[in-house]
Coordinates of C-alpha atoms in Angstrom, one line a residue:
Chain G
M1 CA -10.0 -50.1 -7.3
K2 CA -10.0 -48.9 -3.7
K3 CA -11.8 -45.8 -4.6
V4 CA -14.5 -47.6 -6.5
S5 CA -15.3 -49.9 -3.5
K6 CA -15.4 -46.8 -1.3
F7 CA -18.0 -45.3 -3.6
W8 CA -20.2 -48.4 -3.5
L9 CA -19.9 -48.6 0.2
F10 CA -21.1 -45.0 0.5
L11 CA -24.0 -45.7 -1.8
I12 CA -25.0 -48.8 0.1
L13 CA -24.8 -46.9 3.3
A14 CA -26.9 -44.1 1.8
V15 CA -29.6 -46.5 0.6
L16 CA -29.6 -48.1 4.0
I17 CA -30.1 -44.8 5.8
Y18 CA -32.7 -43.8 3.3
G19 CA -34.6 -47.1 3.8
I20 CA -34.5 -46.8 7.5
G21 CA -35.7 -43.2 7.4
Q22 CA -38.4 -44.0 4.9
G23 CA -39.6 -47.0 6.8
L24 CA -39.8 -45.1 10.1
I25 CA -41.8 -42.3 8.4
Q26 CA -44.1 -44.7 6.5
T27 CA -44.9 -46.8 9.6
G28 CA -45.5 -43.6 11.6
I29 CA -42.9 -44.4 14.2
L30 CA -41.5 -40.9 13.5
N31 CA -44.3 -38.4 13.7
A32 CA -44.6 -35.2 11.7
F33 CA -42.4 -33.4 14.3
Y34 CA -39.5 -35.8 13.9
S35 CA -39.7 -36.2 10.1
N36 CA -39.7 -32.4 9.8
M37 CA -36.6 -32.4 12.0
L38 CA -35.0 -35.0 9.7
I39 CA -35.6 -32.8 6.7
L40 CA -34.3 -29.8 8.5
M41 CA -31.3 -31.8 9.4
I42 CA -30.7 -32.6 5.7
I43 CA -31.0 -29.0 4.7
N44 CA -28.5 -28.0 7.3
I45 CA -26.1 -30.7 6.3
I46 CA -26.3 -29.6 2.6
L47 CA -25.7 -26.0 3.8
A48 CA -22.8 -27.0 6.0
V49 CA -21.1 -29.1 3.4
S50 CA -21.5 -26.4 0.7
L51 CA -19.9 -23.8 3.0
H52 CA -17.3 -26.3 4.0
L53 CA -16.1 -26.4 0.4
V54 CA -15.6 -22.6 0.5
I55 CA -14.2 -22.2 4.0
G56 CA -12.7 -25.5 4.9
I57 CA -11.3 -26.6 1.6
T58 CA -10.5 -23.4 -0.3
G59 CA -9.9 -21.3 2.8
Q60 CA -12.0 -18.4 1.7
F61 CA -13.7 -17.0 4.7
S62 CA -17.3 -16.2 3.5
I63 CA -20.0 -15.3 6.0
G64 CA -22.8 -14.4 3.6
H65 CA -23.9 -17.9 2.8
A66 CA -27.5 -17.2 3.8
G67 CA -27.7 -14.8 0.8
F68 CA -27.3 -17.8 -1.6
L69 CA -29.7 -19.8 0.5
A70 CA -32.2 -16.9 0.0
V71 CA -31.6 -16.8 -3.8
G72 CA -32.3 -20.5 -4.1
A73 CA -35.3 -20.3 -1.8
Y74 CA -36.9 -17.4 -3.6
V75 CA -36.1 -18.5 -7.2
S76 CA -37.4 -22.0 -6.6
A77 CA -40.5 -20.7 -4.9
I78 CA -41.2 -18.4 -7.8
I79 CA -40.9 -21.3 -10.2
T80 CA -43.3 -23.6 -8.4
M81 CA -45.7 -21.0 -7.1
K82 CA -45.8 -18.4 -10.0
F83 CA -45.0 -20.5 -13.0
E84 CA -46.3 -23.8 -11.6
L85 CA -43.5 -25.8 -13.0
P86 CA -42.4 -29.1 -11.3
F87 CA -40.6 -29.1 -8.0
V88 CA -37.5 -30.9 -9.4
L89 CA -37.0 -28.3 -12.0
A90 CA -37.5 -25.6 -9.4
I91 CA -34.7 -27.0 -7.2
I92 CA -32.3 -27.3 -10.1
I93 CA -33.0 -23.8 -11.4
G94 CA -32.8 -22.4 -7.8
G95 CA -29.3 -24.0 -7.6
I96 CA -28.2 -22.6 -10.9
V97 CA -29.4 -19.1 -10.2
A98 CA -27.6 -19.2 -6.8
A99 CA -24.5 -20.4 -8.6
L100 CA -24.7 -17.4 -10.9
A101 CA -25.2 -15.2 -7.9
G102 CA -22.1 -16.8 -6.5
L103 CA -20.1 -16.0 -9.6
L104 CA -21.4 -12.5 -9.6
V105 CA -20.3 -12.0 -5.9
G106 CA -17.2 -14.1 -6.2
I107 CA -15.5 -12.6 -9.2
P108 CA -15.1 -9.1 -7.7
T109 CA -14.8 -10.0 -4.0
L110 CA -12.4 -13.0 -4.1
R111 CA -9.6 -10.6 -4.8
L112 CA -9.9 -9.7 -1.2
R113 CA -8.4 -11.8 1.6
G114 CA -9.3 -12.8 5.2
D115 CA -11.2 -10.3 7.2
Y116 CA -12.0 -8.1 4.2
L117 CA -13.4 -11.0 2.2
A118 CA -15.5 -11.9 5.2
I119 CA -16.9 -8.4 5.5
A120 CA -17.6 -8.1 1.8
T121 CA -19.5 -11.4 1.7
L122 CA -21.4 -10.3 4.8
G123 CA -22.3 -7.1 3.0
F124 CA -23.4 -9.0 -0.1
G125 CA -25.5 -11.4 1.9
E126 CA -27.3 -8.3 3.4
I127 CA -27.7 -6.7 0.0
I128 CA -29.4 -9.8 -1.3
R129 CA -31.7 -9.9 1.6
I130 CA -32.6 -6.2 1.2
V131 CA -33.2 -6.7 -2.5
F132 CA -35.8 -9.4 -1.7
L133 CA -37.2 -7.2 0.9
N134 CA -37.9 -4.5 -1.7
I135 CA -39.3 -6.7 -4.5
E136 CA -43.1 -6.6 -4.3
Y137 CA -43.4 -9.6 -6.7
V138 CA -42.1 -11.9 -4.0
G139 CA -44.2 -10.3 -1.2
G140 CA -41.7 -7.8 0.2
A141 CA -41.3 -7.9 4.0
A142 CA -44.6 -9.9 4.4
G143 CA -43.0 -12.9 2.7
M144 CA -44.2 -15.4 0.1
M145 CA -46.5 -18.3 0.6
V146 CA -45.0 -21.6 -0.6
S147 CA -46.7 -25.0 -0.6
N148 CA -45.1 -27.9 1.2
M149 CA -43.4 -30.1 -1.4
T150 CA -40.1 -31.2 0.2
T151 CA -40.3 -34.8 1.2
W152 CA -37.8 -37.1 2.9
T153 CA -37.0 -38.7 -0.5
S154 CA -36.3 -35.5 -2.4
A155 CA -34.3 -34.1 0.4
F156 CA -32.3 -37.2 0.8
V157 CA -31.5 -37.5 -2.9
C158 CA -30.2 -33.9 -2.9
L159 CA -28.1 -34.7 0.2
V160 CA -26.5 -37.7 -1.5
I161 CA -25.8 -35.8 -4.7
T162 CA -24.3 -32.9 -2.7
I163 CA -22.0 -35.1 -0.6
L164 CA -20.9 -37.2 -3.7
V165 CA -20.1 -34.1 -5.8
I166 CA -18.3 -32.2 -3.1
S167 CA -16.3 -35.2 -1.8
N168 CA -15.3 -36.1 -5.4
F169 CA -14.4 -32.5 -6.1
T170 CA -12.3 -32.4 -2.9
N171 CA -10.4 -35.6 -3.9
S172 CA -9.8 -34.5 -7.5
R173 CA -7.0 -32.5 -9.0
H174 CA -9.1 -29.4 -8.6
G175 CA -9.8 -30.1 -4.9
R176 CA -6.1 -30.5 -4.3
A177 CA -5.5 -27.2 -6.0
C178 CA -8.1 -25.7 -3.6
I179 CA -6.4 -27.2 -0.6
A180 CA -3.1 -25.7 -1.8
I181 CA -4.8 -22.3 -2.0
R182 CA -6.0 -22.8 1.6
E183 CA -2.6 -23.7 2.8
N184 CA -0.8 -20.8 1.2
E185 CA -2.3 -18.7 -1.5
I186 CA 0.9 -17.0 -2.6
A187 CA 2.8 -20.3 -2.8
A188 CA 0.0 -21.9 -4.7
D189 CA 0.0 -19.1 -7.2
A190 CA 3.8 -19.4 -7.5
M191 CA 3.4 -23.1 -8.3
G192 CA 1.2 -22.3 -11.3
I193 CA -2.3 -22.8 -9.8
N194 CA -4.8 -20.4 -11.2
T195 CA -5.9 -19.2 -7.8
T196 CA -8.7 -16.9 -9.0
F197 CA -10.3 -19.6 -11.1
Y198 CA -10.3 -22.2 -8.3
K199 CA -11.5 -19.7 -5.7
V200 CA -14.4 -18.6 -7.9
A201 CA -15.2 -22.2 -8.9
A202 CA -15.3 -23.4 -5.3
F203 CA -17.4 -20.4 -4.4
A204 CA -19.9 -21.0 -7.3
I205 CA -20.2 -24.7 -6.4
G206 CA -20.8 -23.8 -2.8
S207 CA -23.5 -21.3 -3.8
F208 CA -25.1 -23.9 -6.1
F209 CA -25.6 -26.3 -3.3
A210 CA -26.7 -23.5 -1.0
G211 CA -29.3 -22.7 -3.6
I212 CA -30.4 -26.4 -3.7
A213 CA -30.8 -26.2 0.1
G214 CA -32.7 -23.0 -0.4
G215 CA -35.2 -24.8 -2.7
L216 CA -35.7 -27.5 -0.1
F217 CA -35.9 -24.9 2.6
S218 CA -38.6 -22.8 1.0
H219 CA -40.8 -25.8 0.1
N220 CA -40.5 -27.2 3.6
F221 CA -42.0 -24.2 5.3
Y222 CA -45.2 -22.6 4.4
I223 CA -43.9 -19.1 4.2
I224 CA -40.5 -17.5 3.4
Q225 CA -39.6 -14.0 4.5
P226 CA -36.4 -12.0 4.0
T227 CA -35.8 -12.1 7.8
N228 CA -35.2 -15.8 7.5
F229 CA -32.0 -15.1 5.6
G230 CA -30.3 -12.4 7.7
F231 CA -26.7 -12.9 8.8
L232 CA -27.9 -14.8 11.9
K233 CA -28.6 -17.6 9.4
S234 CA -25.2 -17.2 7.9
F235 CA -23.7 -17.5 11.4
D236 CA -25.7 -20.6 12.0
I237 CA -24.2 -22.3 8.9
L238 CA -20.8 -21.0 9.9
I239 CA -21.1 -22.6 13.3
F240 CA -21.7 -26.0 11.7
V241 CA -18.5 -25.7 9.7
V242 CA -16.4 -24.3 12.5
L243 CA -17.5 -26.7 15.1
G244 CA -17.1 -29.7 12.8
G245 CA -13.6 -28.6 11.9
L246 CA -12.4 -26.4 9.2
G247 CA -11.5 -28.8 6.4
S248 CA -13.4 -31.9 7.5
M249 CA -16.6 -32.7 5.6
S250 CA -17.7 -35.4 8.0
G251 CA -17.1 -33.0 10.8
S252 CA -19.5 -30.5 9.4
V253 CA -22.0 -33.2 8.7
I254 CA -21.8 -34.3 12.3
A255 CA -21.9 -30.8 13.7
A256 CA -25.0 -30.0 11.5
I257 CA -26.8 -33.1 12.8
L258 CA -25.9 -32.4 16.5
L259 CA -26.8 -28.7 16.4
T260 CA -30.0 -29.3 14.5
I261 CA -31.1 -31.7 17.2
I262 CA -30.1 -29.2 19.9
S263 CA -31.8 -26.3 18.3
T264 CA -35.0 -28.2 17.6
Y265 CA -35.3 -29.0 21.2
L266 CA -34.5 -25.4 22.2
Q267 CA -37.0 -23.9 19.8
Q268 CA -39.1 -22.5 22.6
Y269 CA -36.1 -20.8 24.1
P270 CA -34.4 -19.0 21.2
E271 CA -32.2 -16.9 23.4
T272 CA -30.9 -19.9 25.3
R273 CA -30.2 -21.5 22.0
M274 CA -28.2 -18.5 20.8
I275 CA -26.3 -18.2 24.1
I276 CA -25.3 -21.9 23.8
Y277 CA -24.3 -21.4 20.2
S278 CA -22.2 -18.4 20.9
I279 CA -20.5 -19.9 24.0
V280 CA -19.7 -23.0 21.9
L281 CA -18.3 -20.8 19.2
V282 CA -16.0 -18.9 21.6
V283 CA -15.0 -21.9 23.6
V284 CA -14.1 -24.0 20.5
M285 CA -12.1 -21.1 19.1
L286 CA -10.2 -20.5 22.3
Y287 CA -9.4 -24.1 23.2
R288 CA -9.7 -26.1 20.0
P289 CA -9.5 -23.7 17.1
Q290 CA -9.3 -26.6 14.6
G291 CA -12.8 -27.7 15.5
L292 CA -14.0 -31.2 16.6
M293 CA -12.4 -33.1 13.8
G294 CA -9.6 -30.9 12.5
T295 CA -9.0 -31.7 8.9
R296 CA -9.6 -35.4 9.4
E297 CA -12.5 -37.3 7.9
I298 CA -14.5 -39.9 9.8
T299 CA -13.4 -42.6 7.4
E300 CA -9.8 -42.2 8.7
F301 CA -10.9 -43.5 12.1
F302 CA -11.7 -46.9 10.5
G303 CA -9.3 -49.3 8.9
K304 CA -5.6 -48.8 9.0
K305 CA -4.0 -45.5 9.9
K306 CA -3.3 -43.1 7.1
S307 CA -1.4 -39.9 6.9
V308 CA -3.5 -36.8 7.3
K309 CA -4.8 -35.5 4.0
G310 CA -4.1 -32.0 2.8
G311 CA -1.5 -31.0 5.5
N312 CA -2.5 -30.0 8.9
Chain W
M1 CA -34.0 24.0 2.2
E2 CA -34.8 20.3 2.4
W3 CA -31.2 19.5 1.5
L4 CA -29.7 21.5 4.3
Q5 CA -32.0 19.7 6.7
Q6 CA -30.9 16.3 5.4
L7 CA -27.3 17.4 5.6
I8 CA -27.8 18.3 9.3
N9 CA -29.6 15.0 10.0
G10 CA -26.8 13.1 8.2
I11 CA -24.1 14.8 10.2
S12 CA -25.8 14.0 13.5
L13 CA -26.2 10.4 12.5
G14 CA -22.7 10.4 11.0
S15 CA -21.1 11.7 14.2
I16 CA -22.6 8.7 16.1
Y17 CA -21.2 6.3 13.5
A18 CA -17.9 8.1 13.8
L19 CA -17.7 7.6 17.5
I20 CA -18.3 3.9 17.1
A21 CA -15.9 3.7 14.2
L22 CA -13.1 5.2 16.2
G23 CA -13.2 2.1 18.5
Y24 CA -13.2 -0.3 15.6
T25 CA -10.3 1.5 13.9
M26 CA -8.2 1.7 17.1
V27 CA -8.6 -2.0 17.9
Y28 CA -8.0 -3.0 14.3
G29 CA -5.0 -0.8 14.1
I30 CA -3.4 -2.5 17.1
I31 CA -4.3 -6.2 17.0
K32 CA -5.7 -6.5 13.5
L33 CA -9.0 -7.8 14.7
I34 CA -12.5 -6.8 13.5
N35 CA -14.1 -6.6 16.9
F36 CA -17.6 -7.6 16.1
A37 CA -18.6 -7.2 19.7
H38 CA -18.0 -3.5 19.5
G39 CA -21.5 -2.8 18.2
D40 CA -22.8 -4.6 21.2
V41 CA -20.7 -2.5 23.6
F42 CA -22.5 0.4 22.0
M43 CA -25.8 -1.3 22.8
V44 CA -24.7 -2.0 26.4
G45 CA -23.7 1.7 26.7
A46 CA -27.1 2.8 25.6
F47 CA -28.8 0.5 28.2
V48 CA -26.5 1.6 31.0
G49 CA -27.2 5.2 30.2
F50 CA -30.9 4.5 30.1
Y51 CA -30.9 2.8 33.5
A52 CA -28.7 5.6 34.9
I53 CA -31.1 8.3 33.7
K54 CA -34.3 6.5 34.4
G55 CA -33.4 4.5 37.5
W56 CA -31.0 6.7 39.3
G57 CA -32.3 10.0 38.0
L58 CA -28.9 11.1 36.8
G59 CA -28.6 14.0 34.3
F60 CA -27.3 13.7 30.8
F61 CA -23.6 14.3 31.5
P62 CA -23.3 12.1 34.6
A63 CA -25.1 9.3 32.8
L64 CA -22.8 9.7 29.8
L65 CA -19.7 9.5 32.0
F66 CA -21.0 6.6 34.0
S67 CA -21.9 4.7 30.8
M68 CA -18.4 5.5 29.3
A69 CA -16.7 4.2 32.5
F70 CA -18.9 1.1 32.5
C71 CA -18.2 0.3 28.9
A72 CA -14.5 0.9 29.3
V73 CA -14.4 -1.8 32.0
F74 CA -16.7 -4.0 29.9
G75 CA -14.5 -3.7 26.8
V76 CA -11.3 -4.6 28.8
L77 CA -13.1 -7.6 30.2
I78 CA -14.1 -8.8 26.7
E79 CA -10.5 -8.4 25.6
R80 CA -9.2 -10.3 28.6
I81 CA -11.7 -13.1 28.4
A82 CA -12.0 -13.7 24.7
Y83 CA -9.2 -12.1 22.7
K84 CA -6.1 -12.3 24.8
R85 CA -5.6 -16.0 24.1
L86 CA -5.9 -15.4 20.4
R87 CA -2.9 -13.0 20.0
N88 CA -1.1 -15.6 17.9
A89 CA -4.0 -17.5 16.5
T90 CA -5.2 -17.3 12.9
R91 CA -7.2 -14.3 11.8
I92 CA -10.2 -16.6 11.1
A93 CA -10.2 -17.9 14.6
A94 CA -10.1 -14.4 16.0
L95 CA -12.9 -13.2 13.7
I96 CA -15.1 -16.2 14.7
T97 CA -14.5 -15.5 18.3
A98 CA -15.5 -11.9 17.8
I99 CA -18.7 -13.0 16.2
G100 CA -19.3 -15.4 19.1
M101 CA -18.8 -12.7 21.6
S102 CA -21.1 -10.4 19.8
L103 CA -23.9 -13.0 19.8
L104 CA -23.2 -13.8 23.4
I105 CA -23.6 -10.2 24.5
E106 CA -26.7 -9.7 22.4
Y107 CA -28.5 -12.7 23.6
G108 CA -27.1 -12.4 27.1
V109 CA -28.8 -9.0 27.4
I110 CA -32.0 -10.5 26.0
Y111 CA -31.8 -13.3 28.5
A112 CA -31.3 -10.9 31.3
R113 CA -34.0 -8.4 30.5
G114 CA -36.1 -9.6 27.6
A115 CA -36.1 -8.4 24.0
Q116 CA -38.7 -5.5 24.4
P117 CA -37.5 -2.1 23.3
E118 CA -37.1 0.7 25.8
A119 CA -37.9 4.4 25.3
Y120 CA -35.4 7.0 26.4
P121 CA -36.8 9.7 28.6
D122 CA -37.1 12.8 26.3
N123 CA -36.4 15.5 28.9
V124 CA -32.7 14.9 29.4
L125 CA -31.7 17.6 27.0
P126 CA -33.5 20.9 26.3
S127 CA -35.2 20.6 23.0
T128 CA -35.7 23.9 21.3
S129 CA -35.4 24.2 17.6
F130 CA -34.3 27.2 15.7
N131 CA -34.2 28.2 12.1
L132 CA -31.1 28.3 9.9
F133 CA -31.8 29.3 6.3
G134 CA -35.1 27.5 6.4
A135 CA -33.8 24.2 8.0
Q136 CA -35.0 23.3 11.4
I137 CA -32.1 22.6 13.7
S138 CA -32.9 21.2 17.1
S139 CA -30.7 22.2 20.0
Q140 CA -30.4 18.4 20.7
S141 CA -28.6 17.7 17.5
L142 CA -26.2 20.6 18.0
F143 CA -25.5 19.4 21.5
I144 CA -24.9 15.9 20.3
L145 CA -22.6 17.1 17.6
S146 CA -20.6 19.2 20.0
V147 CA -20.3 16.3 22.4
S148 CA -19.1 14.0 19.6
V149 CA -16.6 16.5 18.3
S150 CA -15.2 17.2 21.7
L151 CA -14.8 13.5 22.4
M152 CA -12.9 13.1 19.2
I153 CA -10.7 16.1 20.0
I154 CA -9.9 14.5 23.4
L155 CA -9.1 11.3 21.6
Q156 CA -6.8 13.0 19.2
F157 CA -5.1 14.6 22.2
I158 CA -4.7 11.3 23.9
V159 CA -3.3 9.5 20.9
H160 CA -0.9 12.3 19.8
R161 CA 0.1 14.0 23.0
T162 CA 0.2 11.5 25.9
K163 CA 2.5 8.7 26.7
I164 CA -0.1 6.0 26.4
G165 CA -1.0 7.3 23.0
K166 CA 2.6 7.1 21.9
A167 CA 2.7 3.5 23.2
M168 CA -0.5 2.8 21.2
R169 CA 1.0 4.1 18.0
A170 CA 4.2 2.2 18.6
V171 CA 2.3 -1.1 19.2
S172 CA 0.2 -0.6 16.1
H173 CA 3.3 0.1 14.1
D174 CA 5.2 -3.0 15.2
M175 CA 4.2 -5.0 18.2
D176 CA 7.4 -7.0 18.6
A177 CA 9.6 -3.9 18.2
A178 CA 7.5 -2.1 20.8
R179 CA 7.9 -4.9 23.2
L180 CA 11.6 -4.8 22.8
M181 CA 11.6 -1.1 23.5
G182 CA 10.0 -1.9 26.9
I183 CA 6.4 -1.1 26.1
N184 CA 3.9 -3.1 28.1
V185 CA 1.9 -4.4 25.1
D186 CA -0.9 -6.1 27.0
R187 CA -1.5 -2.9 29.0
T188 CA -1.5 -0.8 25.9
I189 CA -4.0 -3.1 24.2
S190 CA -6.2 -2.9 27.4
Y191 CA -6.1 0.9 27.2
T192 CA -7.0 0.8 23.6
F193 CA -10.0 -1.4 24.3
A194 CA -11.0 0.8 27.3
I195 CA -10.9 4.0 25.2
G196 CA -12.6 2.5 22.2
S197 CA -15.4 1.0 24.3
A198 CA -15.9 4.2 26.3
L199 CA -16.4 6.0 23.0
A200 CA -18.9 3.3 21.9
G201 CA -20.7 3.7 25.2
A202 CA -20.9 7.5 24.7
A203 CA -22.3 6.9 21.2
G204 CA -24.9 4.5 22.8
V205 CA -26.2 7.2 25.2
I206 CA -26.2 9.8 22.4
F207 CA -28.0 7.5 20.1
G208 CA -30.6 6.8 22.8
V209 CA -31.2 10.5 23.5
Y210 CA -31.4 11.3 19.8
Y211 CA -33.5 8.4 18.5
T212 CA -35.3 7.6 21.8
K213 CA -35.7 3.9 21.1
I214 CA -33.2 1.3 22.3
E215 CA -33.3 -2.5 22.1
P216 CA -30.9 -5.4 22.7
L217 CA -30.2 -6.0 19.0
M218 CA -29.7 -2.3 18.1
G219 CA -26.0 -2.7 18.0
I220 CA -25.8 -4.9 15.0
I221 CA -26.6 -2.5 12.2
P222 CA -24.9 0.6 13.6
G223 CA -21.9 -1.6 14.5
L224 CA -21.6 -2.9 10.9
K225 CA -22.1 0.5 9.5
A226 CA -19.4 2.0 11.8
F227 CA -17.1 -0.7 10.5
V228 CA -18.0 0.4 7.0
A229 CA -17.1 3.9 8.0
A230 CA -13.8 2.7 9.4
V231 CA -13.0 0.9 6.2
L232 CA -14.1 3.9 4.2
G233 CA -11.7 6.2 5.9
G234 CA -8.9 3.7 6.0
I235 CA -9.0 1.2 8.8
G236 CA -6.5 2.0 11.6
I237 CA -6.5 5.7 10.8
I238 CA -8.3 7.9 13.4
P239 CA -9.2 10.9 11.3
G240 CA -10.3 8.5 8.6
A241 CA -12.9 6.9 10.9
M242 CA -14.4 10.4 11.7
V243 CA -14.6 11.4 8.0
G244 CA -15.9 7.9 7.0
G245 CA -18.6 8.1 9.7
L246 CA -19.7 11.6 8.6
I247 CA -19.7 10.6 4.9
L248 CA -21.7 7.5 5.6
G249 CA -24.3 9.4 7.7
V250 CA -24.7 12.0 5.0
V251 CA -25.0 9.4 2.2
E252 CA -27.7 7.6 4.2
S253 CA -29.7 10.7 4.8
V254 CA -29.4 11.6 1.1
V255 CA -30.6 8.1 0.1
S256 CA -33.5 8.4 2.4
A257 CA -34.3 11.9 1.2
M258 CA -34.5 10.7 -2.4
G259 CA -37.2 8.3 -1.3
F260 CA -35.3 5.1 -1.1
S261 CA -35.4 4.7 2.7
L262 CA -35.8 0.9 2.4
W263 CA -32.5 0.8 0.5
R264 CA -30.6 2.8 3.1
D265 CA -28.9 -0.2 4.7
A266 CA -28.0 -1.6 1.3
A267 CA -26.3 1.8 0.4
A268 CA -23.9 1.4 3.2
F269 CA -22.9 -2.1 2.1
I270 CA -22.6 -1.1 -1.5
I271 CA -20.2 1.6 -0.5
L272 CA -18.3 -0.9 1.6
I273 CA -17.9 -3.3 -1.4
L274 CA -17.0 -0.6 -3.8
I275 CA -14.3 0.7 -1.4
L276 CA -13.0 -2.8 -0.8
I277 CA -12.8 -3.5 -4.5
F278 CA -11.3 -0.3 -5.7
R279 CA -9.5 1.2 -2.8
P280 CA -9.1 -1.4 0.0
S281 CA -6.9 0.8 2.1
G282 CA -9.6 3.5 2.3
I283 CA -9.7 7.2 1.5
F284 CA -6.7 8.1 3.8
G285 CA -4.8 4.8 3.5
K286 CA -1.7 4.1 1.6
N287 CA -1.5 1.0 -0.5
T288 CA 0.8 -1.6 0.9
R289 CA 2.0 -4.6 -1.0
E290 CA 1.9 -8.0 0.6
K291 CA 5.3 -9.5 1.1
V292 CA 6.0 -13.2 0.9

């Protein structure tokens, strides 16, 4: 009963935020600059939440997330621009292909742990980028022209679906299995959890939503290039998750919102932005390695105090 | 004799990778940290060497030594500021800090001097080329190779014949036991960073002289590839890093020679992933089972 009311509360909140956003854009209070920033914010939130599932919930340290973003971006761009199919279909197929790429990458590499996994995923991300760089069909290094189709509505719907799916996954039996793997993989294995299955599943779901974000990303800018998806982009996404707190979805959402605002205003000073990013990363790791929120969710700050979910 | 030529180019490039990989492997061997900032120490070394040659008119060897000294201090500073607090932190926290330091150095340099590339003066080393079985060998590449090899020999001497080397090996074997035996672990780690960073600085100057173009983001790709080389040879093993670097350099040259030069970077990462999947302890490593 409690869970159902929480769900409706979330949906009402989502509709409310959507309505406010739509109203502000329709009436022109938010000009093109700000509405673009809102869409960018949504894309970043989707990316942060999808990586949060891999790093924060399952504890698999992947730093090649931009690769899956690239797969989604290119595939959906090909579908709308080359095959001229509808945008919705493009986003879904982009997500599915990215999930397949996630399976392809995940099955061999998820046998690795910690640093090695990080390096392997970094390598895969780079390989995906180099592959797109070498395919003439998608424009090679010059990039590919994509018309602007992402709207506030489509982006927001994707965001709501992402958050619903990932938070339901986290709170399900499977999510608890993933958290057990994060806490101690060997112990989880000994308790009869199929660790490989859950790691690969979480990785594929994370890649799927990264692909969705990619579809929104490519149809929000007029051109996509392989350089957009280098590992600096992966680090950007990583920073959202790390700053928000490894294991807190609302934390990564908040971090994504904050950092999008900061980086939009620092657009003219890219090196200042990167310096701020890196200092934030180092300082957070040195003085508060669990991130802003730790493993807590924002809902835990309201209502009565509850024990911390999923250990600490 | 195209192949011999490519082999020689590959070995020159590989010896640069090997020099950087030595620092990675030493640091990883001791504190189990992938020091992402190491590639940027390489970049800083290249710039220090550049300013020493161009600004102060130093010759190649004084510039090399100055750059090595500067990088040694720089590496120790990085360790003291960023990594020392993380000795008992999780591996992920350490890795993220290393990524942060790497970005900080890169963009700090861009902030300080701009992102424009710089051309190394080309008269630092005599450049005559001579013929060996039809392949053109420049005296520069021979020179570079000999400098790299002698630095590696010096390193082997330090690690196996001196007291500090013994301490390093002890700390990398078991940090707590080493501490109990009266080894100053912090100082040993500082020495490791100093030596590794000095080698990276030397690699930076050599890279600059050989490829003439340097820029603030140049450390990223060679840094990653040097890491690949270290993993290839078995991370934590010094001869492994040398062999891994040379293999990687030769493979890259061969891939380029076959006409896939755009795929060169991908080749390194494919090697990395294959090694990680099939032989994660590297060519020279022994398999160790994880204990509960």
